[in-house]
PDB file of C-alpha atoms in Angstrom:
ATOM      1  CA  UNK A   1      59.150 152.674  55.594  1.00 62.00           C
ATOM      2  CA  UNK A   2      55.748 152.447  57.289  1.00 77.00           C
ATOM      3  CA  UNK A   3      55.259 151.673  60.973  1.00 72.00           C
ATOM      4  CA  UNK A   4      53.895 148.222  60.070  1.00 72.00           C
ATOM      5  CA  UNK A   5      56.920 147.543  57.876  1.00 74.00           C
ATOM      6  CA  UNK A   6      59.302 148.620  60.649  1.00 76.00           C
ATOM      7  CA  UNK A   7      57.531 146.409  63.170  1.00 79.00           C
ATOM      8  CA  UNK A   8      57.703 143.473  60.757  1.00 81.00           C
ATOM      9  CA  UNK A   9      61.408 144.055  60.177  1.00 83.00           C
ATOM     10  CA  UNK A  10      62.135 144.191  63.914  1.00 85.00           C
ATOM     11  CA  UNK A  11      60.202 140.958  64.415  1.00 88.00           C
ATOM     12  CA  UNK A  12      62.067 139.218  61.601  1.00 88.00           C
ATOM     13  CA  UNK A  13      65.458 140.232  62.971  1.00 91.00           C
ATOM     14  CA  UNK A  14      64.560 138.936  66.433  1.00 91.00           C
ATOM     15  CA  UNK A  15      63.423 135.603  65.000  1.00 89.00           C
ATOM     16  CA  UNK A  16      66.574 135.305  62.887  1.00 92.00           C
ATOM     17  CA  UNK A  17      68.723 135.947  65.971  1.00 93.00           C
ATOM     18  CA  UNK A  18      66.900 133.210  67.901  1.00 91.00           C
ATOM     19  CA  UNK A  19      67.127 130.761  65.013  1.00 90.00           C
ATOM     20  CA  UNK A  20      70.831 131.222  64.359  1.00 91.00           C
ATOM     21  CA  UNK A  21      71.633 131.697  68.052  1.00 90.00           C
ATOM     22  CA  UNK A  22      70.160 128.288  68.834  1.00 89.00           C
ATOM     23  CA  UNK A  23      72.199 126.644  66.090  1.00 89.00           C
ATOM     24  CA  UNK A  24      75.448 128.284  67.194  1.00 91.00           C
ATOM     25  CA  UNK A  25      74.924 127.568  70.889  1.00 90.00           C
ATOM     26  CA  UNK A  26      74.103 123.897  70.254  1.00 87.00           C
ATOM     27  CA  UNK A  27      77.042 123.461  67.877  1.00 88.00           C
ATOM     28  CA  UNK A  28      79.658 125.595  69.662  1.00 90.00           C
ATOM     29  CA  UNK A  29      78.397 125.965  73.226  1.00 90.00           C
ATOM     30  CA  UNK A  30      76.883 128.955  75.011  1.00 92.00           C
ATOM     31  CA  UNK A  31      80.202 130.075  76.501  1.00 92.00           C
ATOM     32  CA  UNK A  32      81.935 130.120  73.121  1.00 93.00           C
ATOM     33  CA  UNK A  33      79.126 131.887  71.255  1.00 93.00           C
ATOM     34  CA  UNK A  34      79.929 135.582  71.194  1.00 92.00           C
ATOM     35  CA  UNK A  35      77.705 138.511  70.318  1.00 92.00           C
ATOM     36  CA  UNK A  36      80.278 139.562  67.747  1.00 93.00           C
ATOM     37  CA  UNK A  37      80.263 136.182  65.986  1.00 94.00           C
ATOM     38  CA  UNK A  38      76.473 135.987  66.056  1.00 94.00           C
ATOM     39  CA  UNK A  39      75.991 139.496  64.647  1.00 94.00           C
ATOM     40  CA  UNK A  40      78.645 138.869  61.990  1.00 94.00           C
ATOM     41  CA  UNK A  41      76.959 135.633  60.857  1.00 93.00           C
ATOM     42  CA  UNK A  42      73.621 137.430  60.712  1.00 92.00           C
ATOM     43  CA  UNK A  43      75.032 140.397  58.833  1.00 92.00           C
ATOM     44  CA  UNK A  44      73.849 142.897  61.441  1.00 93.00           C
ATOM     45  CA  UNK A  45      75.651 145.250  63.802  1.00 93.00           C
ATOM     46  CA  UNK A  46      76.265 144.331  67.432  1.00 92.00           C
ATOM     47  CA  UNK A  47      74.168 147.358  68.298  1.00 93.00           C
ATOM     48  CA  UNK A  48      71.237 145.858  66.410  1.00 92.00           C
ATOM     49  CA  UNK A  49      71.781 142.565  68.217  1.00 94.00           C
ATOM     50  CA  UNK A  50      71.844 144.186  71.647  1.00 93.00           C
ATOM     51  CA  UNK A  51      68.714 146.165  70.780  1.00 94.00           C
ATOM     52  CA  UNK A  52      66.866 142.820  70.704  1.00 93.00           C
ATOM     53  CA  UNK A  53      68.921 141.012  73.357  1.00 94.00           C
ATOM     54  CA  UNK A  54      70.864 143.425  75.627  1.00 94.00           C
ATOM     55  CA  UNK A  55      73.053 140.597  76.976  1.00 93.00           C
ATOM     56  CA  UNK A  56      73.820 136.980  76.107  1.00 92.00           C
ATOM     57  CA  UNK A  57      71.749 136.029  79.142  1.00 94.00           C
ATOM     58  CA  UNK A  58      68.660 137.568  77.524  1.00 94.00           C
ATOM     59  CA  UNK A  59      69.167 135.361  74.470  1.00 94.00           C
ATOM     60  CA  UNK A  60      69.822 132.369  76.722  1.00 94.00           C
ATOM     61  CA  UNK A  61      66.522 133.083  78.486  1.00 95.00           C
ATOM     62  CA  UNK A  62      64.693 132.997  75.162  1.00 93.00           C
ATOM     63  CA  UNK A  63      66.236 129.618  74.337  1.00 92.00           C
ATOM     64  CA  UNK A  64      65.425 128.293  77.823  1.00 94.00           C
ATOM     65  CA  UNK A  65      61.779 129.225  77.218  1.00 93.00           C
ATOM     66  CA  UNK A  66      61.841 127.249  73.985  1.00 92.00           C
ATOM     67  CA  UNK A  67      63.518 124.360  75.808  1.00 92.00           C
ATOM     68  CA  UNK A  68      60.862 124.406  78.532  1.00 92.00           C
ATOM     69  CA  UNK A  69      58.044 124.209  75.979  1.00 92.00           C
ATOM     70  CA  UNK A  70      59.898 121.465  74.144  1.00 92.00           C
ATOM     71  CA  UNK A  71      60.404 119.414  77.323  1.00 91.00           C
ATOM     72  CA  UNK A  72      56.725 119.826  78.191  1.00 91.00           C
ATOM     73  CA  UNK A  73      55.799 118.540  74.751  1.00 90.00           C
ATOM     74  CA  UNK A  74      58.108 115.532  75.195  1.00 89.00           C
ATOM     75  CA  UNK A  75      56.599 114.707  78.593  1.00 91.00           C
ATOM     76  CA  UNK A  76      53.058 114.879  77.245  1.00 91.00           C
ATOM     77  CA  UNK A  77      53.998 112.663  74.304  1.00 90.00           C
ATOM     78  CA  UNK A  78      55.447 110.163  76.774  1.00 89.00           C
ATOM     79  CA  UNK A  79      52.198 110.188  78.752  1.00 90.00           C
ATOM     80  CA  UNK A  80      50.181 109.717  75.539  1.00 92.00           C
ATOM     81  CA  UNK A  81      52.249 106.598  74.858  1.00 92.00           C
ATOM     82  CA  UNK A  82      50.789 105.075  78.036  1.00 91.00           C
ATOM     83  CA  UNK A  83      53.492 105.837  80.598  1.00 90.00           C
ATOM     84  CA  UNK A  84      52.507 107.151  84.030  1.00 92.00           C
ATOM     85  CA  UNK A  85      53.588 110.480  85.508  1.00 93.00           C
ATOM     86  CA  UNK A  86      56.434 108.983  87.564  1.00 94.00           C
ATOM     87  CA  UNK A  87      57.972 107.369  84.502  1.00 91.00           C
ATOM     88  CA  UNK A  88      57.575 110.592  82.475  1.00 91.00           C
ATOM     89  CA  UNK A  89      59.269 112.564  85.253  1.00 94.00           C
ATOM     90  CA  UNK A  90      62.152 110.095  85.507  1.00 93.00           C
ATOM     91  CA  UNK A  91      62.525 109.952  81.728  1.00 89.00           C
ATOM     92  CA  UNK A  92      62.804 113.737  81.428  1.00 90.00           C
ATOM     93  CA  UNK A  93      65.361 114.130  84.237  1.00 93.00           C
ATOM     94  CA  UNK A  94      67.480 111.145  83.200  1.00 91.00           C
ATOM     95  CA  UNK A  95      67.497 112.212  79.546  1.00 89.00           C
ATOM     96  CA  UNK A  96      68.890 115.626  80.507  1.00 90.00           C
ATOM     97  CA  UNK A  97      71.596 114.035  82.635  1.00 93.00           C
ATOM     98  CA  UNK A  98      72.591 111.647  79.844  1.00 90.00           C
ATOM     99  CA  UNK A  99      72.500 114.426  77.251  1.00 90.00           C
ATOM    100  CA  UNK A 100      74.888 116.577  79.281  1.00 91.00           C
ATOM    101  CA  UNK A 101      77.173 113.617  79.887  1.00 89.00           C
ATOM    102  CA  UNK A 102      77.376 112.796  76.189  1.00 85.00           C
ATOM    103  CA  UNK A 103      77.469 116.273  74.642  1.00 89.00           C
ATOM    104  CA  UNK A 104      79.825 118.996  75.877  1.00 92.00           C
ATOM    105  CA  UNK A 105      77.976 121.867  74.169  1.00 91.00           C
ATOM    106  CA  UNK A 106      74.620 120.757  75.549  1.00 91.00           C
ATOM    107  CA  UNK A 107      76.126 120.545  79.032  1.00 93.00           C
ATOM    108  CA  UNK A 108      77.454 124.083  78.619  1.00 94.00           C
ATOM    109  CA  UNK A 109      73.956 125.251  77.626  1.00 93.00           C
ATOM    110  CA  UNK A 110      72.180 123.564  80.555  1.00 93.00           C
ATOM    111  CA  UNK A 111      74.824 124.483  83.140  1.00 94.00           C
ATOM    112  CA  UNK A 112      74.794 128.098  81.933  1.00 95.00           C
ATOM    113  CA  UNK A 113      71.007 128.153  82.204  1.00 95.00           C
ATOM    114  CA  UNK A 114      71.204 126.968  85.829  1.00 95.00           C
ATOM    115  CA  UNK A 115      74.055 129.402  86.594  1.00 94.00           C
ATOM    116  CA  UNK A 116      72.486 132.754  85.619  1.00 94.00           C
ATOM    117  CA  UNK A 117      69.861 134.254  87.988  1.00 95.00           C
ATOM    118  CA  UNK A 118      67.494 135.320  85.205  1.00 95.00           C
ATOM    119  CA  UNK A 119      67.352 131.902  83.555  1.00 96.00           C
ATOM    120  CA  UNK A 120      67.402 129.981  86.848  1.00 96.00           C
ATOM    121  CA  UNK A 121      64.357 131.919  88.050  1.00 96.00           C
ATOM    122  CA  UNK A 122      62.534 130.989  84.852  1.00 96.00           C
ATOM    123  CA  UNK A 123      63.569 127.322  85.165  1.00 96.00           C
ATOM    124  CA  UNK A 124      62.196 127.224  88.704  1.00 97.00           C
ATOM    125  CA  UNK A 125      58.879 128.805  87.683  1.00 96.00           C
ATOM    126  CA  UNK A 126      58.523 126.459  84.710  1.00 95.00           C
ATOM    127  CA  UNK A 127      59.448 123.383  86.753  1.00 96.00           C
ATOM    128  CA  UNK A 128      56.901 124.216  89.444  1.00 97.00           C
ATOM    129  CA  UNK A 129      54.139 124.268  86.812  1.00 95.00           C
ATOM    130  CA  UNK A 130      55.453 121.069  85.200  1.00 95.00           C
ATOM    131  CA  UNK A 131      55.690 119.194  88.494  1.00 96.00           C
ATOM    132  CA  UNK A 132      52.292 120.381  89.645  1.00 96.00           C
ATOM    133  CA  UNK A 133      50.853 118.984  86.422  1.00 93.00           C
ATOM    134  CA  UNK A 134      52.546 115.651  87.156  1.00 94.00           C
ATOM    135  CA  UNK A 135      52.211 115.356  90.944  1.00 96.00           C
ATOM    136  CA  UNK A 136      49.395 117.624  92.216  1.00 96.00           C
ATOM    137  CA  UNK A 137      46.792 114.827  92.066  1.00 95.00           C
ATOM    138  CA  UNK A 138      49.108 112.645  94.159  1.00 95.00           C
ATOM    139  CA  UNK A 139      49.711 115.427  96.696  1.00 97.00           C
ATOM    140  CA  UNK A 140      46.325 117.167  97.016  1.00 96.00           C
ATOM    141  CA  UNK A 141      47.278 118.807 100.319  1.00 97.00           C
ATOM    142  CA  UNK A 142      50.260 120.580  98.739  1.00 97.00           C
ATOM    143  CA  UNK A 143      49.908 124.242  97.803  1.00 97.00           C
ATOM    144  CA  UNK A 144      51.629 125.855  94.842  1.00 97.00           C
ATOM    145  CA  UNK A 145      53.891 127.607  97.325  1.00 97.00           C
ATOM    146  CA  UNK A 146      55.026 124.263  98.712  1.00 97.00           C
ATOM    147  CA  UNK A 147      55.943 123.095  95.207  1.00 97.00           C
ATOM    148  CA  UNK A 148      57.806 126.381  94.703  1.00 97.00           C
ATOM    149  CA  UNK A 149      59.664 126.043  98.014  1.00 97.00           C
ATOM    150  CA  UNK A 150      60.712 122.509  97.149  1.00 97.00           C
ATOM    151  CA  UNK A 151      62.039 123.619  93.758  1.00 96.00           C
ATOM    152  CA  UNK A 152      64.753 125.634  95.506  1.00 96.00           C
ATOM    153  CA  UNK A 153      66.149 122.271  96.622  1.00 96.00           C
ATOM    154  CA  UNK A 154      65.348 120.084  93.617  1.00 96.00           C
ATOM    155  CA  UNK A 155      66.885 122.563  91.165  1.00 96.00           C
ATOM    156  CA  UNK A 156      70.092 122.356  93.194  1.00 96.00           C
ATOM    157  CA  UNK A 157      70.073 118.561  92.983  1.00 97.00           C
ATOM    158  CA  UNK A 158      69.557 118.624  89.222  1.00 96.00           C
ATOM    159  CA  UNK A 159      72.284 121.244  88.776  1.00 96.00           C
ATOM    160  CA  UNK A 160      74.722 119.157  90.805  1.00 95.00           C
ATOM    161  CA  UNK A 161      73.867 116.100  88.710  1.00 95.00           C
ATOM    162  CA  UNK A 162      74.541 117.997  85.481  1.00 93.00           C
ATOM    163  CA  UNK A 163      77.900 119.229  86.796  1.00 92.00           C
ATOM    164  CA  UNK A 164      79.224 116.012  88.318  1.00 91.00           C
ATOM    165  CA  UNK A 165      81.509 114.151  85.894  1.00 91.00           C
ATOM    166  CA  UNK A 166      81.083 110.411  85.484  1.00 93.00           C
ATOM    167  CA  UNK A 167      83.929 107.961  86.030  1.00 94.00           C
ATOM    168  CA  UNK A 168      84.532 104.256  86.576  1.00 94.00           C
ATOM    169  CA  UNK A 169      83.613 104.781  90.220  1.00 95.00           C
ATOM    170  CA  UNK A 170      80.634 107.017  89.479  1.00 96.00           C
ATOM    171  CA  UNK A 171      78.927 105.832  86.338  1.00 95.00           C
ATOM    172  CA  UNK A 172      76.073 107.428  84.445  1.00 93.00           C
ATOM    173  CA  UNK A 173      73.848 104.691  85.860  1.00 93.00           C
ATOM    174  CA  UNK A 174      74.941 105.613  89.405  1.00 95.00           C
ATOM    175  CA  UNK A 175      74.234 109.280  88.756  1.00 95.00           C
ATOM    176  CA  UNK A 176      70.769 108.636  87.345  1.00 94.00           C
ATOM    177  CA  UNK A 177      69.795 106.308  90.220  1.00 96.00           C
ATOM    178  CA  UNK A 178      71.002 108.684  92.950  1.00 97.00           C
ATOM    179  CA  UNK A 179      69.421 111.726  91.343  1.00 97.00           C
ATOM    180  CA  UNK A 180      66.042 110.127  90.686  1.00 97.00           C
ATOM    181  CA  UNK A 181      65.893 108.487  94.113  1.00 97.00           C
ATOM    182  CA  UNK A 182      66.662 111.819  95.819  1.00 97.00           C
ATOM    183  CA  UNK A 183      64.086 113.739  93.786  1.00 97.00           C
ATOM    184  CA  UNK A 184      61.298 111.171  94.086  1.00 97.00           C
ATOM    185  CA  UNK A 185      61.750 111.014  97.870  1.00 97.00           C
ATOM    186  CA  UNK A 186      61.097 114.755  98.050  1.00 97.00           C
ATOM    187  CA  UNK A 187      57.796 114.221  96.228  1.00 97.00           C
ATOM    188  CA  UNK A 188      56.784 111.544  98.750  1.00 96.00           C
ATOM    189  CA  UNK A 189      57.037 108.649  96.298  1.00 96.00           C
ATOM    190  CA  UNK A 190      57.309 105.506  98.429  1.00 95.00           C
ATOM    191  CA  UNK A 191      60.263 103.139  98.276  1.00 95.00           C
ATOM    192  CA  UNK A 192      58.571 100.408  96.266  1.00 95.00           C
ATOM    193  CA  UNK A 193      57.311 102.815  93.601  1.00 94.00           C
ATOM    194  CA  UNK A 194      60.656 104.615  93.484  1.00 94.00           C
ATOM    195  CA  UNK A 195      62.478 101.362  92.888  1.00 94.00           C
ATOM    196  CA  UNK A 196      60.027 100.317  90.187  1.00 92.00           C
ATOM    197  CA  UNK A 197      60.188 103.650  88.367  1.00 91.00           C
ATOM    198  CA  UNK A 198      63.979 103.862  88.502  1.00 92.00           C
ATOM    199  CA  UNK A 199      64.482 100.293  87.327  1.00 90.00           C
ATOM    200  CA  UNK A 200      62.028 100.877  84.500  1.00 87.00           C
ATOM    201  CA  UNK A 201      63.863 104.072  83.587  1.00 83.00           C
ATOM    202  CA  UNK A 202      67.194 102.289  83.400  1.00 86.00           C
ATOM    203  CA  UNK A 203      65.924 100.096  80.573  1.00 85.00           C
ATOM    204  CA  UNK A 204      65.906 103.169  78.310  1.00 78.00           C
ATOM    205  CA  UNK A 205      68.995 103.978  76.241  1.00 81.00           C
ATOM    206  CA  UNK A 206      69.440 107.447  77.685  1.00 76.00           C
ATOM    207  CA  UNK A 207      72.488 108.387  75.668  1.00 77.00           C
ATOM    208  CA  UNK A 208      70.394 107.841  72.539  1.00 81.00           C
ATOM    209  CA  UNK A 209      67.412 109.596  74.155  1.00 77.00           C
ATOM    210  CA  UNK A 210      69.612 112.572  75.044  1.00 77.00           C
ATOM    211  CA  UNK A 211      70.959 112.818  71.502  1.00 80.00           C
ATOM    212  CA  UNK A 212      67.395 112.702  70.176  1.00 83.00           C
ATOM    213  CA  UNK A 213      66.391 115.529  72.508  1.00 83.00           C
ATOM    214  CA  UNK A 214      69.240 117.692  71.265  1.00 81.00           C
ATOM    215  CA  UNK A 215      68.512 117.032  67.592  1.00 84.00           C
ATOM    216  CA  UNK A 216      64.766 117.397  68.001  1.00 87.00           C
ATOM    217  CA  UNK A 217      65.100 120.586  70.033  1.00 88.00           C
ATOM    218  CA  UNK A 218      67.186 122.246  67.336  1.00 86.00           C
ATOM    219  CA  UNK A 219      64.620 121.177  64.724  1.00 88.00           C
ATOM    220  CA  UNK A 220      61.788 122.394  66.997  1.00 89.00           C
ATOM    221  CA  UNK A 221      63.239 125.913  67.351  1.00 88.00           C
ATOM    222  CA  UNK A 222      64.092 126.109  63.662  1.00 88.00           C
ATOM    223  CA  UNK A 223      60.586 125.027  62.670  1.00 89.00           C
ATOM    224  CA  UNK A 224      58.790 127.454  64.992  1.00 88.00           C
ATOM    225  CA  UNK A 225      60.978 130.415  64.101  1.00 86.00           C
ATOM    226  CA  UNK A 226      60.759 129.620  60.382  1.00 88.00           C
ATOM    227  CA  UNK A 227      56.971 129.394  60.568  1.00 88.00           C
ATOM    228  CA  UNK A 228      56.920 132.770  62.310  1.00 87.00           C
ATOM    229  CA  UNK A 229      59.303 134.200  59.720  1.00 84.00           C
ATOM    230  CA  UNK A 230      57.090 132.913  56.900  1.00 85.00           C
ATOM    231  CA  UNK A 231      54.025 134.429  58.539  1.00 82.00           C
ATOM    232  CA  UNK A 232      55.932 137.684  58.937  1.00 71.00           C
ATOM    233  CA  UNK A 233      57.126 137.774  55.318  1.00 63.00           C
ATOM    234  CA  UNK A 234      55.771 140.648  53.242  1.00 54.00           C
ATOM    235  CA  UNK A 235      53.041 139.751  50.782  1.00 41.00           C
ATOM    236  CA  UNK A 236      52.815 140.947  47.165  1.00 35.00           C
ATOM    237  CA  UNK A 237      49.883 143.128  48.139  1.00 35.00           C
ATOM    238  CA  UNK A 238      51.721 144.575  51.131  1.00 33.00           C
ATOM    239  CA  UNK A 239      55.358 145.063  50.107  1.00 30.00           C
ATOM    240  CA  UNK A 240      57.877 146.606  52.495  1.00 29.00           C
TER     241      UNK A 240
END
């Protein structure tokens, strides 16, 4: 086997792990997805799996990167539909909260991502860039470091919101309002605009929006990995 063929094979295996790993984690939950089950379903050894992803956290990080790109795409699509940056921000946060409330496996995925240092660090870095894109023009005196410092607090608020169970005394609506109001205050959004944005956000069916995010994310990862696999497939002129 040539060096090019070996490199292609390694790339294909990595993509196949990501593709199937996403499916298993969404369907079964991150905590219940084992390296043994994943390698067995792929028809590879656990040693081959750990060559590409030394720990489950490394695979989780890869999926979190996909999720970050997917969320960014969703936010930009929302903006292209005519919504302002405050609405897009509220929509993204509230959709995640509703998704985790309505889907146990998705909650396990998000909570796990916020629980591991490697993935949490990436989430913070990604969120700083996302929030600077949304809010920097409103806060021209803020430096990137200030956005980064604030993310240490806002990530904790979002994590707490994902963890907190809803009940008759603490409904999903209550959770969304409290979370969005707390976050928007930290970005110096005034009371009148906060109230307008939150009320507007509550008109959205977030349980449906959350389900759409989950379904579309799975399709997104499958499409991108399949396109990469197709590009990586050996040609007739260049067989393995």
